[in-house]
GROMACS .gro file of C-alpha atoms in nm:
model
  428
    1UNK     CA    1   4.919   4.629  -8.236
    2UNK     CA    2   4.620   4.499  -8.420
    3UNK     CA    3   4.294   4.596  -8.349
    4UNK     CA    4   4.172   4.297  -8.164
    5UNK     CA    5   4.456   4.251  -7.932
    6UNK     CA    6   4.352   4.537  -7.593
    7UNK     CA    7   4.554   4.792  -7.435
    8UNK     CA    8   4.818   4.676  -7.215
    9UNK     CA    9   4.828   4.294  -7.317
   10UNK     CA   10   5.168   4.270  -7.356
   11UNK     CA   11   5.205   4.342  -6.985
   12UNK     CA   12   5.346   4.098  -6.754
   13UNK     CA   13   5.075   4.000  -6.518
   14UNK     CA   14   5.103   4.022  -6.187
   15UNK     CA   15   5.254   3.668  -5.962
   16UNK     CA   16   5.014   3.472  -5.770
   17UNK     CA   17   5.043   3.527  -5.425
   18UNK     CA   18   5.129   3.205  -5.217
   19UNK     CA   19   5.075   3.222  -4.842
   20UNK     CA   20   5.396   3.083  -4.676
   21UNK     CA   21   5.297   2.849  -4.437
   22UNK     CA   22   5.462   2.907  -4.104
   23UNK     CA   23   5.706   2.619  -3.986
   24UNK     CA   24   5.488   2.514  -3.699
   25UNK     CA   25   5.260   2.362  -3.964
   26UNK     CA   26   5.538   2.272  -4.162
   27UNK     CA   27   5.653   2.061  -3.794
   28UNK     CA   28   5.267   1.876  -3.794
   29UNK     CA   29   5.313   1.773  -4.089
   30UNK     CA   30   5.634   1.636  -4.056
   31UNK     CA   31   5.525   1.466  -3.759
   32UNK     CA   32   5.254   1.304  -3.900
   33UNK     CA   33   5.432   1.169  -4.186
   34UNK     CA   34   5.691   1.029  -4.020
   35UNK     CA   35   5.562   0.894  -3.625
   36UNK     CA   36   5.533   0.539  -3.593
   37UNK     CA   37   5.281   0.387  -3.367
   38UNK     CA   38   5.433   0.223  -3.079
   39UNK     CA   39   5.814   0.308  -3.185
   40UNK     CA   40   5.830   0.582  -2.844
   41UNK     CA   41   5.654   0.369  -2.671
   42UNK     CA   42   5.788   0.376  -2.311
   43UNK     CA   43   5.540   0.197  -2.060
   44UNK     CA   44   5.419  -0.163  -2.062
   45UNK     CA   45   5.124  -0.208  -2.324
   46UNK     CA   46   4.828  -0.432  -2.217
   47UNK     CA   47   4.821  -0.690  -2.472
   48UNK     CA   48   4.444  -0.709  -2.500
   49UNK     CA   49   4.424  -0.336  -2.565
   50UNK     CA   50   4.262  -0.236  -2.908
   51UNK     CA   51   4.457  -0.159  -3.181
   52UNK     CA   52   4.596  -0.448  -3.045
   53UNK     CA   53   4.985  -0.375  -3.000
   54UNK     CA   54   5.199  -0.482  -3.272
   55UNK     CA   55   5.486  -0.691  -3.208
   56UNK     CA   56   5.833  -0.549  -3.157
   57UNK     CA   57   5.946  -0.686  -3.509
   58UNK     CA   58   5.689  -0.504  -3.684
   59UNK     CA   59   5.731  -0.164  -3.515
   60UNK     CA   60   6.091  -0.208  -3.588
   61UNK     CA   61   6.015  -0.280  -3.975
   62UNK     CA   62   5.768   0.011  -3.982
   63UNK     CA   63   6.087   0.236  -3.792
   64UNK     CA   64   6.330   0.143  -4.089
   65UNK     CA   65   6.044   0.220  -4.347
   66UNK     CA   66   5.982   0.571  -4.139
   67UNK     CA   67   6.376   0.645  -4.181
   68UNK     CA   68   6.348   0.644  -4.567
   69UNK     CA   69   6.090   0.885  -4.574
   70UNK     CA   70   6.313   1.131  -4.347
   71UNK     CA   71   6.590   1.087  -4.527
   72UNK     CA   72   6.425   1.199  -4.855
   73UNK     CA   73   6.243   1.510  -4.686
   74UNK     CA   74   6.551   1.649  -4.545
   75UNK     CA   75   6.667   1.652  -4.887
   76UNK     CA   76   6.434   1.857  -5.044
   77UNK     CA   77   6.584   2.176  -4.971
   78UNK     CA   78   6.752   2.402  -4.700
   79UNK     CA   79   6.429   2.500  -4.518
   80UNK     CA   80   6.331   2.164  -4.494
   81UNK     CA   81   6.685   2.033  -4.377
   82UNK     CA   82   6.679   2.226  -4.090
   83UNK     CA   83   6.287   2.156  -3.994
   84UNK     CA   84   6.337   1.810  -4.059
   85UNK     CA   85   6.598   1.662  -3.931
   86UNK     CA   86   6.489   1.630  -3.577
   87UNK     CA   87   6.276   1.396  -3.730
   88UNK     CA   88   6.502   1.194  -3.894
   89UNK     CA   89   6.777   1.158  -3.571
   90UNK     CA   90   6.476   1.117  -3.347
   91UNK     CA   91   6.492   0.699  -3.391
   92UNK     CA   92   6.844   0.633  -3.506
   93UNK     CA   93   6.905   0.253  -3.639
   94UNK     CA   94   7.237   0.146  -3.656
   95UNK     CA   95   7.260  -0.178  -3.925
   96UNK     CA   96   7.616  -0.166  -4.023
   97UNK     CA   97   7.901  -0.108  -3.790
   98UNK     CA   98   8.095   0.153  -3.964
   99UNK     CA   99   7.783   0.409  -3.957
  100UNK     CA  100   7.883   0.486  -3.571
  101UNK     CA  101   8.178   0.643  -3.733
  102UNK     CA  102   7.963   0.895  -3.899
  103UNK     CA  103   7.734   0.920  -3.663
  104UNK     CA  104   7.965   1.017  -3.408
  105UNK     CA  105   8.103   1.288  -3.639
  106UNK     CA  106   7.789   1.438  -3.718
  107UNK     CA  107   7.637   1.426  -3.329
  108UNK     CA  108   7.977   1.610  -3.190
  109UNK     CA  109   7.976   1.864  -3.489
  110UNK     CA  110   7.561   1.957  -3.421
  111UNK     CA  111   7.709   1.954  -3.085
  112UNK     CA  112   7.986   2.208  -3.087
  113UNK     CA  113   7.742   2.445  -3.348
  114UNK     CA  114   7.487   2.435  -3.089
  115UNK     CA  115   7.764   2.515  -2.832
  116UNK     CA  116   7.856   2.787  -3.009
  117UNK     CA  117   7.519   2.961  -3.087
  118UNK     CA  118   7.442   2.933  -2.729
  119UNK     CA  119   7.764   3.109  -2.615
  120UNK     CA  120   7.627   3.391  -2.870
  121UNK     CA  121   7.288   3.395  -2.730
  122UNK     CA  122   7.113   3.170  -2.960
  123UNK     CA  123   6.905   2.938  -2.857
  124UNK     CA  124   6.989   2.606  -3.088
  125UNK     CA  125   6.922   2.227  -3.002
  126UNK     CA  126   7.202   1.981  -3.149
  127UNK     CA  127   7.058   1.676  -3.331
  128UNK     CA  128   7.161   1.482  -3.076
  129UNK     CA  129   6.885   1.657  -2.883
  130UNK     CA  130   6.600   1.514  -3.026
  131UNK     CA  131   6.714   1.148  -3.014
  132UNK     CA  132   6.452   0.920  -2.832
  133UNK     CA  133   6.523   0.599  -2.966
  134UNK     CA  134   6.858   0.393  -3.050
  135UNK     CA  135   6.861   0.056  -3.195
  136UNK     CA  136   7.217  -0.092  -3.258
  137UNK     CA  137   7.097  -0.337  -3.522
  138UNK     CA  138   7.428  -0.443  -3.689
  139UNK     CA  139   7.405  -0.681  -3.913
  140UNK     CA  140   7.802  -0.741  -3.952
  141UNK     CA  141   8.153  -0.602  -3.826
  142UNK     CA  142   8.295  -0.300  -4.053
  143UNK     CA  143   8.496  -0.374  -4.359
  144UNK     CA  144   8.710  -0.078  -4.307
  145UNK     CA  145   9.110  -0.121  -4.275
  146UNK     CA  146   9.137   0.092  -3.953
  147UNK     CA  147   8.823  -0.038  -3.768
  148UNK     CA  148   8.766  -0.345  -3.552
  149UNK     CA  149   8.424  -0.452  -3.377
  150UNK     CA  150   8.598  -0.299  -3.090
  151UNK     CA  151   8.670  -0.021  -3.234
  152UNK     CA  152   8.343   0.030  -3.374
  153UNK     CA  153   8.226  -0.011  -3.019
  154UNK     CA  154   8.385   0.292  -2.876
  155UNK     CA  155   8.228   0.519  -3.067
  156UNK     CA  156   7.973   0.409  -2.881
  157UNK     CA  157   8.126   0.663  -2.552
  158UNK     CA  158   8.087   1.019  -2.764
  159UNK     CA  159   7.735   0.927  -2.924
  160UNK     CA  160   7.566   0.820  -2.606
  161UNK     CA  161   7.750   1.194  -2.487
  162UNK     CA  162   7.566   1.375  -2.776
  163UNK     CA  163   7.213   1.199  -2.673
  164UNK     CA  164   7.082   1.341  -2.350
  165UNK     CA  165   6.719   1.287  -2.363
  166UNK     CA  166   6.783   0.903  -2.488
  167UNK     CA  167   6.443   0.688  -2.355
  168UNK     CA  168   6.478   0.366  -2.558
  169UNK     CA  169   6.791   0.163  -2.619
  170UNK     CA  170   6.762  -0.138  -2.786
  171UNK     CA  171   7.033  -0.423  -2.906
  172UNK     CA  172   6.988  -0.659  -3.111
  173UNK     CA  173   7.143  -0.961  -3.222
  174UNK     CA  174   7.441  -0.928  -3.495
  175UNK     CA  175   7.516  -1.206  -3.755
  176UNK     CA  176   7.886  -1.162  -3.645
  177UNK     CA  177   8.053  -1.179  -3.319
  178UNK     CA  178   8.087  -0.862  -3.149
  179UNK     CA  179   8.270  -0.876  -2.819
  180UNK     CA  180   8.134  -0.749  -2.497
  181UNK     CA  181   8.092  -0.364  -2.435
  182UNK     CA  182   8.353  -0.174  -2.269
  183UNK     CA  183   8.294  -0.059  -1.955
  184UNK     CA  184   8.382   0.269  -2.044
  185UNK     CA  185   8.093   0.264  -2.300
  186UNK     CA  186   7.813   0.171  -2.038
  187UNK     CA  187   7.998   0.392  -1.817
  188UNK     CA  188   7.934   0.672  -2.103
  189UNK     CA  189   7.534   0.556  -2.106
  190UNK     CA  190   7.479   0.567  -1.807
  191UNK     CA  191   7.622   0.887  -1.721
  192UNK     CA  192   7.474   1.086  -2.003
  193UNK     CA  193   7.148   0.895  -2.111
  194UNK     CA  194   7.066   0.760  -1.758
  195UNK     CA  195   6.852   0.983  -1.603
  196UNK     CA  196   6.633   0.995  -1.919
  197UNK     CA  197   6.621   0.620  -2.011
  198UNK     CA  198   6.269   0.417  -2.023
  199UNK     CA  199   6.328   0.111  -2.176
  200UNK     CA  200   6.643  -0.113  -2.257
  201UNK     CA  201   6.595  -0.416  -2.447
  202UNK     CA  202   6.932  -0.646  -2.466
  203UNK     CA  203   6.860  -0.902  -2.720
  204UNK     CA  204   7.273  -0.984  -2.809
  205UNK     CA  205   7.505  -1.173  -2.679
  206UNK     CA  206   7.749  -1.151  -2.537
  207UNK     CA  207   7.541  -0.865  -2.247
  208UNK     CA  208   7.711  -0.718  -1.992
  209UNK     CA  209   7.775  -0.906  -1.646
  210UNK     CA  210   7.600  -0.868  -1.349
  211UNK     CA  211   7.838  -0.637  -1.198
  212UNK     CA  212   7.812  -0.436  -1.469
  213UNK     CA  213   7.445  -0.393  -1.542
  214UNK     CA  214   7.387  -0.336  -1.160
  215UNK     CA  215   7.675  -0.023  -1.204
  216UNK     CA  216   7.418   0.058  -1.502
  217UNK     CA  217   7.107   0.011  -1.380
  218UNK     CA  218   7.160   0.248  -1.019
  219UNK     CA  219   7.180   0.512  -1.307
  220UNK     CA  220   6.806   0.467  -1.442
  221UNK     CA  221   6.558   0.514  -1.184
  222UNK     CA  222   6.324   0.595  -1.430
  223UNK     CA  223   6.346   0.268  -1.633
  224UNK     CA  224   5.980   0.097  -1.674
  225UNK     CA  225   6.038  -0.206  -1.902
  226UNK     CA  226   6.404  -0.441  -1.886
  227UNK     CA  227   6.490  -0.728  -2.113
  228UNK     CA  228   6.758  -0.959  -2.069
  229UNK     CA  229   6.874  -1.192  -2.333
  230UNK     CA  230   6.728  -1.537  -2.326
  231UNK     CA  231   6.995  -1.755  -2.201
  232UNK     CA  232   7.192  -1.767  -1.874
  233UNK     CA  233   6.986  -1.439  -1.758
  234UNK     CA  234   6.994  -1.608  -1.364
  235UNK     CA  235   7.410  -1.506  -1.447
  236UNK     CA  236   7.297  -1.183  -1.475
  237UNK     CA  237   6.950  -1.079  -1.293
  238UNK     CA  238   7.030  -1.335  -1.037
  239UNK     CA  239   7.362  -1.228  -0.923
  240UNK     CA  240   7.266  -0.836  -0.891
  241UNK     CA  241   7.327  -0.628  -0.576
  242UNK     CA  242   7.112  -0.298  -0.604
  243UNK     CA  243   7.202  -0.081  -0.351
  244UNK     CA  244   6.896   0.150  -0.455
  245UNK     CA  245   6.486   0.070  -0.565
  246UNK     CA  246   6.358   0.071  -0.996
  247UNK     CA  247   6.039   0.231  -0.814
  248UNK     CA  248   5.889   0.295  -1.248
  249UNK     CA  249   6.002  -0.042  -1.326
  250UNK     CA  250   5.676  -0.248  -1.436
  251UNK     CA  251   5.820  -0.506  -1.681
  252UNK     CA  252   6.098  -0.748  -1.728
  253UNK     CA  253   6.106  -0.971  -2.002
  254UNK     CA  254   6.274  -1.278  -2.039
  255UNK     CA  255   6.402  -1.347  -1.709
  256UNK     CA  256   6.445  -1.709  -1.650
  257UNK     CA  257   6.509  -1.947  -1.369
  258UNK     CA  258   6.745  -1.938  -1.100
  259UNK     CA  259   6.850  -1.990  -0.753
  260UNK     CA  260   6.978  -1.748  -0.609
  261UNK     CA  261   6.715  -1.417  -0.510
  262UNK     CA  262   6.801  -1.085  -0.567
  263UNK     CA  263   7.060  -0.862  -0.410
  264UNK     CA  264   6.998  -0.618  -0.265
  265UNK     CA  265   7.113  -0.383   0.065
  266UNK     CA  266   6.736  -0.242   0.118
  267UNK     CA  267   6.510  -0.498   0.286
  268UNK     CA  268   6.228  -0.336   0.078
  269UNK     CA  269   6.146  -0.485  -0.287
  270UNK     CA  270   6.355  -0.351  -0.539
  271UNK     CA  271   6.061  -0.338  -0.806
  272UNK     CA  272   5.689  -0.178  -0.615
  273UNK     CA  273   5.580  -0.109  -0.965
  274UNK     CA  274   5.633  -0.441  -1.128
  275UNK     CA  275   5.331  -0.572  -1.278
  276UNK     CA  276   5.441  -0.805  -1.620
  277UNK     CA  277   5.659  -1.049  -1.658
  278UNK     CA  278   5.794  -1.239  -1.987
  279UNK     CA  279   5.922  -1.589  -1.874
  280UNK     CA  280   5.963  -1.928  -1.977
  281UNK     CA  281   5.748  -2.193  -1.784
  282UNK     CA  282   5.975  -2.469  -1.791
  283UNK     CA  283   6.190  -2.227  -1.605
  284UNK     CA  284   6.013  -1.999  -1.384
  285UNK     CA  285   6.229  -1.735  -1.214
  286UNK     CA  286   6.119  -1.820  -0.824
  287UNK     CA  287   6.353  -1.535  -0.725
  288UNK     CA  288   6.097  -1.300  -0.868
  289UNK     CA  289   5.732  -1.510  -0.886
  290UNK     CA  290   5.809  -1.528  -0.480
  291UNK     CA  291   5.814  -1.192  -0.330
  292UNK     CA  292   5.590  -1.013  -0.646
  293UNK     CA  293   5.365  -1.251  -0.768
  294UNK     CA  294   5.142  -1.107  -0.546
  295UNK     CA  295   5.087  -0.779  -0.750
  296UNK     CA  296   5.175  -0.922  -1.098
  297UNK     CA  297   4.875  -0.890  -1.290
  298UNK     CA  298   5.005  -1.028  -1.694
  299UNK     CA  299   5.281  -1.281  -1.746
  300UNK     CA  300   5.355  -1.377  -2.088
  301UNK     CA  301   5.479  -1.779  -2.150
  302UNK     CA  302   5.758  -1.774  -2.381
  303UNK     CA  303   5.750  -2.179  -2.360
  304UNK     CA  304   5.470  -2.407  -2.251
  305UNK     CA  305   5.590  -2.757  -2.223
  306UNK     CA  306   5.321  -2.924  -1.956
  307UNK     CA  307   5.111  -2.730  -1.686
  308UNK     CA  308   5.310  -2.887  -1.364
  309UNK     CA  309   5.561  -2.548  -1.375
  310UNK     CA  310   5.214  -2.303  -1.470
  311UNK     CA  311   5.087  -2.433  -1.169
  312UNK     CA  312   5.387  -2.271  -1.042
  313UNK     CA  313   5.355  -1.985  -1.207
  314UNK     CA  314   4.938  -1.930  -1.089
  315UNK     CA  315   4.980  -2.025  -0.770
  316UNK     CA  316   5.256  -1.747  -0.742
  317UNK     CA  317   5.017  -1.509  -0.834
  318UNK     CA  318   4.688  -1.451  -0.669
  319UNK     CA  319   4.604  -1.167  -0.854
  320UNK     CA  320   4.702  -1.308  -1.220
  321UNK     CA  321   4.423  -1.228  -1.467
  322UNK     CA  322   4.582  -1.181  -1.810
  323UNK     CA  323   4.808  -1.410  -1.961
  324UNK     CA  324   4.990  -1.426  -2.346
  325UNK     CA  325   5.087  -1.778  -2.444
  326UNK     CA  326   5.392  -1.761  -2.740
  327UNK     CA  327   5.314  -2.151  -2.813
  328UNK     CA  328   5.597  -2.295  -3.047
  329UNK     CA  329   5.391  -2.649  -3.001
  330UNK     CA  330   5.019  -2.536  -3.119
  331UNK     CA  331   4.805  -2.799  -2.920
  332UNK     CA  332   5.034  -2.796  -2.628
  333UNK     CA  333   4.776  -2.555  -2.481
  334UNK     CA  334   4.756  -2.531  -2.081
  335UNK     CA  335   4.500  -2.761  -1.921
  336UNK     CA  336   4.398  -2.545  -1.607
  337UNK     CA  337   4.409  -2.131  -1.586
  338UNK     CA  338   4.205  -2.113  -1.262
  339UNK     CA  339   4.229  -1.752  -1.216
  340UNK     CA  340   4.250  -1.599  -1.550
  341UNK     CA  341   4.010  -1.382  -1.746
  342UNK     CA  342   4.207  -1.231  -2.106
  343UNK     CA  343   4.429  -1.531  -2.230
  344UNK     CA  344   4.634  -1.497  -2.565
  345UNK     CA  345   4.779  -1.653  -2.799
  346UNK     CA  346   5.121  -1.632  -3.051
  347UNK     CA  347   5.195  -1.919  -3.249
  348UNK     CA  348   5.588  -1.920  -3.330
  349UNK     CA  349   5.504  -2.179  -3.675
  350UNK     CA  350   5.542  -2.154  -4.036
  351UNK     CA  351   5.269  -2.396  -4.187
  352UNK     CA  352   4.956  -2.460  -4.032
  353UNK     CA  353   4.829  -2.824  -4.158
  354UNK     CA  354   4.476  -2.933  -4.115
  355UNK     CA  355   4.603  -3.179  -3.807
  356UNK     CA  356   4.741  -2.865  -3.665
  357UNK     CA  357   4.455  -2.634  -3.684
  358UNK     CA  358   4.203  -2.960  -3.556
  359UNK     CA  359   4.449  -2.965  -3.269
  360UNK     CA  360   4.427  -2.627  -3.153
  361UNK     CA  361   4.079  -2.611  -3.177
  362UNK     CA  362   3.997  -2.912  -2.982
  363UNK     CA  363   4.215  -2.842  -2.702
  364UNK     CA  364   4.015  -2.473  -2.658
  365UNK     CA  365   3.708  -2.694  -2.593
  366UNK     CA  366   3.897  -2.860  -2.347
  367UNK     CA  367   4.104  -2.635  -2.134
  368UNK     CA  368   3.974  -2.609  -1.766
  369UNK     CA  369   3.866  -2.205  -1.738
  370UNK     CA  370   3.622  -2.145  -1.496
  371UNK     CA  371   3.690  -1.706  -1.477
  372UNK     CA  372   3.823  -1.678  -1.834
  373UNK     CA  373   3.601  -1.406  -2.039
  374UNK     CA  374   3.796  -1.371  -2.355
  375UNK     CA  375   4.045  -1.552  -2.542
  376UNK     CA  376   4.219  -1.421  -2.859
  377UNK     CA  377   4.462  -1.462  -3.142
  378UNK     CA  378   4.724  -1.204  -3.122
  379UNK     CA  379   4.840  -1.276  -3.459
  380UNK     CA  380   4.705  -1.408  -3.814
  381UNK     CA  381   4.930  -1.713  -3.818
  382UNK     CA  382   4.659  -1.951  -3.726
  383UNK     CA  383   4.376  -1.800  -3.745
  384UNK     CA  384   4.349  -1.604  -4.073
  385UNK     CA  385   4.560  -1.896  -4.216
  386UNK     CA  386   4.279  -2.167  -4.145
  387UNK     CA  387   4.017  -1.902  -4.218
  388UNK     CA  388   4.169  -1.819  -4.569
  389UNK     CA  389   4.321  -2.169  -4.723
  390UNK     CA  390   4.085  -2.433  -4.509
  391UNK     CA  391   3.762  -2.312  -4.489
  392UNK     CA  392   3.590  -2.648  -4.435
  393UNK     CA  393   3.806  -2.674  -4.089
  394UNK     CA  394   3.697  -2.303  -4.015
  395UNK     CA  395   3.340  -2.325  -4.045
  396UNK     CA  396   3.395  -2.652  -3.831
  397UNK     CA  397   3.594  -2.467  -3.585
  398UNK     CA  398   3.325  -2.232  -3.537
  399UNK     CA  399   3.054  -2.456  -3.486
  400UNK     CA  400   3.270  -2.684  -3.189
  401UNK     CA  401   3.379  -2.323  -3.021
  402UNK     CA  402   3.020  -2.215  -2.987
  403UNK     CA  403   3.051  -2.448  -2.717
  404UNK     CA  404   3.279  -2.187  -2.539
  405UNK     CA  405   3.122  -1.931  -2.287
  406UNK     CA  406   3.377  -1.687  -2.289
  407UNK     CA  407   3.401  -1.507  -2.589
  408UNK     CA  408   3.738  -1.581  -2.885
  409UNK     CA  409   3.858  -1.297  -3.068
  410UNK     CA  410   4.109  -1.219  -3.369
  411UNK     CA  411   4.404  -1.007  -3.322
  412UNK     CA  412   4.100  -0.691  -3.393
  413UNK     CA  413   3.881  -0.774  -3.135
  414UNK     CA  414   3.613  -0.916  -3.374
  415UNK     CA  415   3.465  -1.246  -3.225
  416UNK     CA  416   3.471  -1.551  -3.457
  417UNK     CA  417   3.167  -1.653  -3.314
  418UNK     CA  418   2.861  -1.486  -3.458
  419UNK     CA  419   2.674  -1.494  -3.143
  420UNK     CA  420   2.889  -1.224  -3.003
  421UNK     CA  421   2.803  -1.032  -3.288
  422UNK     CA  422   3.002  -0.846  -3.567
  423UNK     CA  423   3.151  -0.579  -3.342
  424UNK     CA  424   3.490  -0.539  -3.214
  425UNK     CA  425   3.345  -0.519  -2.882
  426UNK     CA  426   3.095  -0.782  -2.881
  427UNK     CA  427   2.762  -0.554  -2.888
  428UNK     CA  428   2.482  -0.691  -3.109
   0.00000   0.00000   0.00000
C-alpha cells in the first residue's frame, strides 16, 4: 500500500439498495401498457361522443399490436410471467386455425393447476379466468395432417369451458370456407360463457340458424349489443321464437329486411332497452322499426340509395335524433332528415376526385334540415383528403358551408368553419 491510496480502499463497497416495487404497481403498469381504448368495450357508444369512437377495424388493429407487447413482457422473466399473463389471455385473437389446438391445451392445463391449488387451499385464478374478449379471426383452415376445419372447430367446446367471465365474442370472416358450428360448440358457449356475455358480433358465414341462435341467445340475458352477418339476416332474426326478454339489449347491427315479425311467446317486446340500430335503407327491417321505433334514438345507414325507404325509416321513429350515414355513393346524401339533430358521416371510397369532393359539398348546402345542430365527418377519408391534396376546393368548401346554420365538424369535434371558432366544442 502506497501512501496515497487510504485505509480500507481495497474494500468491497457496500450494494445499492433497490426498493422492490410491490406487484400491485408492477399490475398498473402492466395495465397501462397494454389496455386498448374501446377493445372491452361492452355498451353501445354514442357516435358523436368525443374522442370520437374508433371504428371496430382499428380497435381490432390496435388489439393485435397490444398482443405483441404482452407477449414480449411475459417473457422477461418468471416474476413477470406470472404477473403478466392475465394480460396477455385477457383479449385472445385467434388468426390461424391450428392455434385452438394450443390454446385449448394451455386453458385446461391453467385449469387443472388452479384446480389443484384450490383443493390445497390456495387461492389461484386459471388464465382462462381473465379472458374478456375472443376474436376467432382465422385467416385459413390448418395445414396439419390430423386436423380439419371441423376439427379445428371443436376445440372450440373445452376453450369456451376454460373462459367463464367471457363478455365479447367476435367472428370474423375467414378467407377459407369453414363449415357451420356444431351445435355442441354453441351448446358449450352458451352454457359456460352465457351468463357473462355482452356483446357478440357474427361477421362469417356460414352463422348459425335461427333455431340455433334463439337456443343461444335464452342463455345471455345480459347481452347489450348483437350483430348478424349482412346477408339473409331476416333467415335468422326473422324466424326467432324467444320464449324469454334481452331486457340489456340496446343494439343490433345489421339487421335487414323481412317479413315476418319476431317470435316470441311473451306479448311484451322482447328488446325494452333497444335504442340503436345498424340497417340498410333499401331494406329496412319493419319487423323491428314497427313496434321500437318509438324509443330508438340513433340508427346508422349502412346503404343510402334514395330517401323514399328513409322516409320509412323517420317516420318509424318519432324520437330519432342522431343518425350515422356509411355512404358508399358520396353525393347520394339524404334530401330530408326532419327530425334529426347529430348526423354523420363514413365514406366507404378509396380516391376522392375533385368532382367527388364538389359533390359532397354541394349536396350539404342542399339537404332539407330544419332541427339538425351538428353534422360531422367520422373519418379523414374525405375530409382531411380534400383538406390536404386540394386545397383550392377546401377553402371553397368552406366559404359555400358558411351558408350552413348548424355547425360541421371533423372526426375531433373541431368545426371547419371558423365562425364556430377553433375549439372542439365550438366556444370562441
Amino acid at each position: 500500500m502506497t501512501v496515497t491510496e487510504p485505509p480500507g480502499w481495497w474494500k468491497p463497497k457496500p450494494a445499492a439498495h433497490h426498493t422492490i416495487l410491490p406487484p400491485e404497481i408492477w399490475l398498473s403498469i402492466f395495465h397501462l401498457a397494454t389496455t386498448v381504448p374501446q377493445a372491452l368495450d361492452t355498451d353501445f357508444r354514442d357516435p358523436f361522443e368525443l374522442p370520437s369512437p374508433s371504428s371496430s377495424k382499428q380497435v381490432g388493429r390496435s388489439v393485435y399490436d397490444s398482443l405483441v407487447t404482452k407477449r414480449y413482457l411475459v417473457r422477461v422473466c418468471k416474476d413477470w410471467y406470472q404477473l403478466a399473463s392475465r394480460f396477455l389471455y385477457r383479449e385472445v385473437v385467434i388468426g390461424r386455425g391450428r392455434t385452438l389446438v394450443s390454446l385449448r391445451s394451455t386453458l385446461l392445463e391453467s385449469q387443472r393447476r388452479a384446480e389443484e391449488a384450490l383443493a390445497g387451499g390456495d387461492e389461484v385464478r386459471s388464465l382462462g379466468w381473465y379472458t374478456l374478449r375472443f376474436e376467432l379471426a382465422t385467416r385459413t383452415c390448418t395445414s396439419l395432417e390430423d386436423m380439419s376445419p371441423l376439427s379445428e372447430l371443436l376445440e372450440l367446446i373445452d376453450i369456451f369451458r376454460c373462459l367463464p367471465n367471457l363478455q365479447i365474442l367476435i367472428v370474423i370472416p375467414a378467407e377459407r370456407y369453414y363449415p357451420p358450428w356444431p351445435v355442441s360448440v354453441l351448446s358449450s358457449l352458451g352454457s359456460h360463457c352465457g351468463q357473462s356475455l355482452r356483446v357478440i358480433r357474427w361477421c362469417r358465414h356460414p352463422c348459425p340458424s335461427a333455431s340455433e341462435w334463439t337456443r343461444l341467445l335464452r342463455t345471455t340475458p345480459n347481452l347489450r349489443v348483437l350483430r348478424f352477418p349482412t346477408y339473409h339476416d331476416h333467415i335468422q332474426i326473422g324466424g326467432l321464437k324467444l320464449g324469454t326478454a334481452l331486457p340489456q339489449l340496446a343494439s343490433i347491427e345489421r339487421s335487414s329486411r323481412t317479413q315476418h315479425f319476431l317470435q316470441t311467446t311473451s306479448t311484451d317486446r322482447i328488446f325494452p332497452s333497444l335504442q340503436h340500430l345498424s340497417i340498410s335503407a333499401s331494406r329496412p327491417p319493419m319487423f323491428l322499426l314497427t313496434p321500437y321505433g318509438s324509443q330508438l334514438t340513433c340508427v346508422t345507414i349502412t346503404a343510402l340509395r334514395d330517401d323514399r325507404a328513409l322516409h320509412r325509416i323517420t317516420d318509424s321513429c318519432p324520437n330519432l335524433h342522431k343518425m350515422v350515414i356509411c355512404l358508399q355513393v358520396p353525393d347520394r346524401l339524404p334530401g330530408h332528415l326532419p327530425n334529426i339533430t347529430h348526423l354523420g358521416l363514413r365514406f366507404d371510397m378509396m380516391n376522392v376526385s375533385k368532382h367527388t369532393a364538389e359533390g359532397v359539398f354541394l349536396g350539404l348546402t342542399t339537404m332539407d334540415a330544419p332541427n339538425l345542430e351538428v353534422l360531422r365527418f367520422l373519418d379523414r377519408v374525405l375530409l382531411d383528403r380534400v383538406r390536404e391534396r386540394q386545397p383550392k376546393v377546401f377553402n371553397w368548401a368552406v366559404e359555400l358551408l358558411s351558408e350552413c346554420r348548424y355547425r360541421i365538424e371533423d372526426c375531433n369535434g373541431v368545426a371547419i368553419d371558423p365562425r364556430f371558432g377553433e375549439d372542439a366544442l365550438g366556444h370562441v
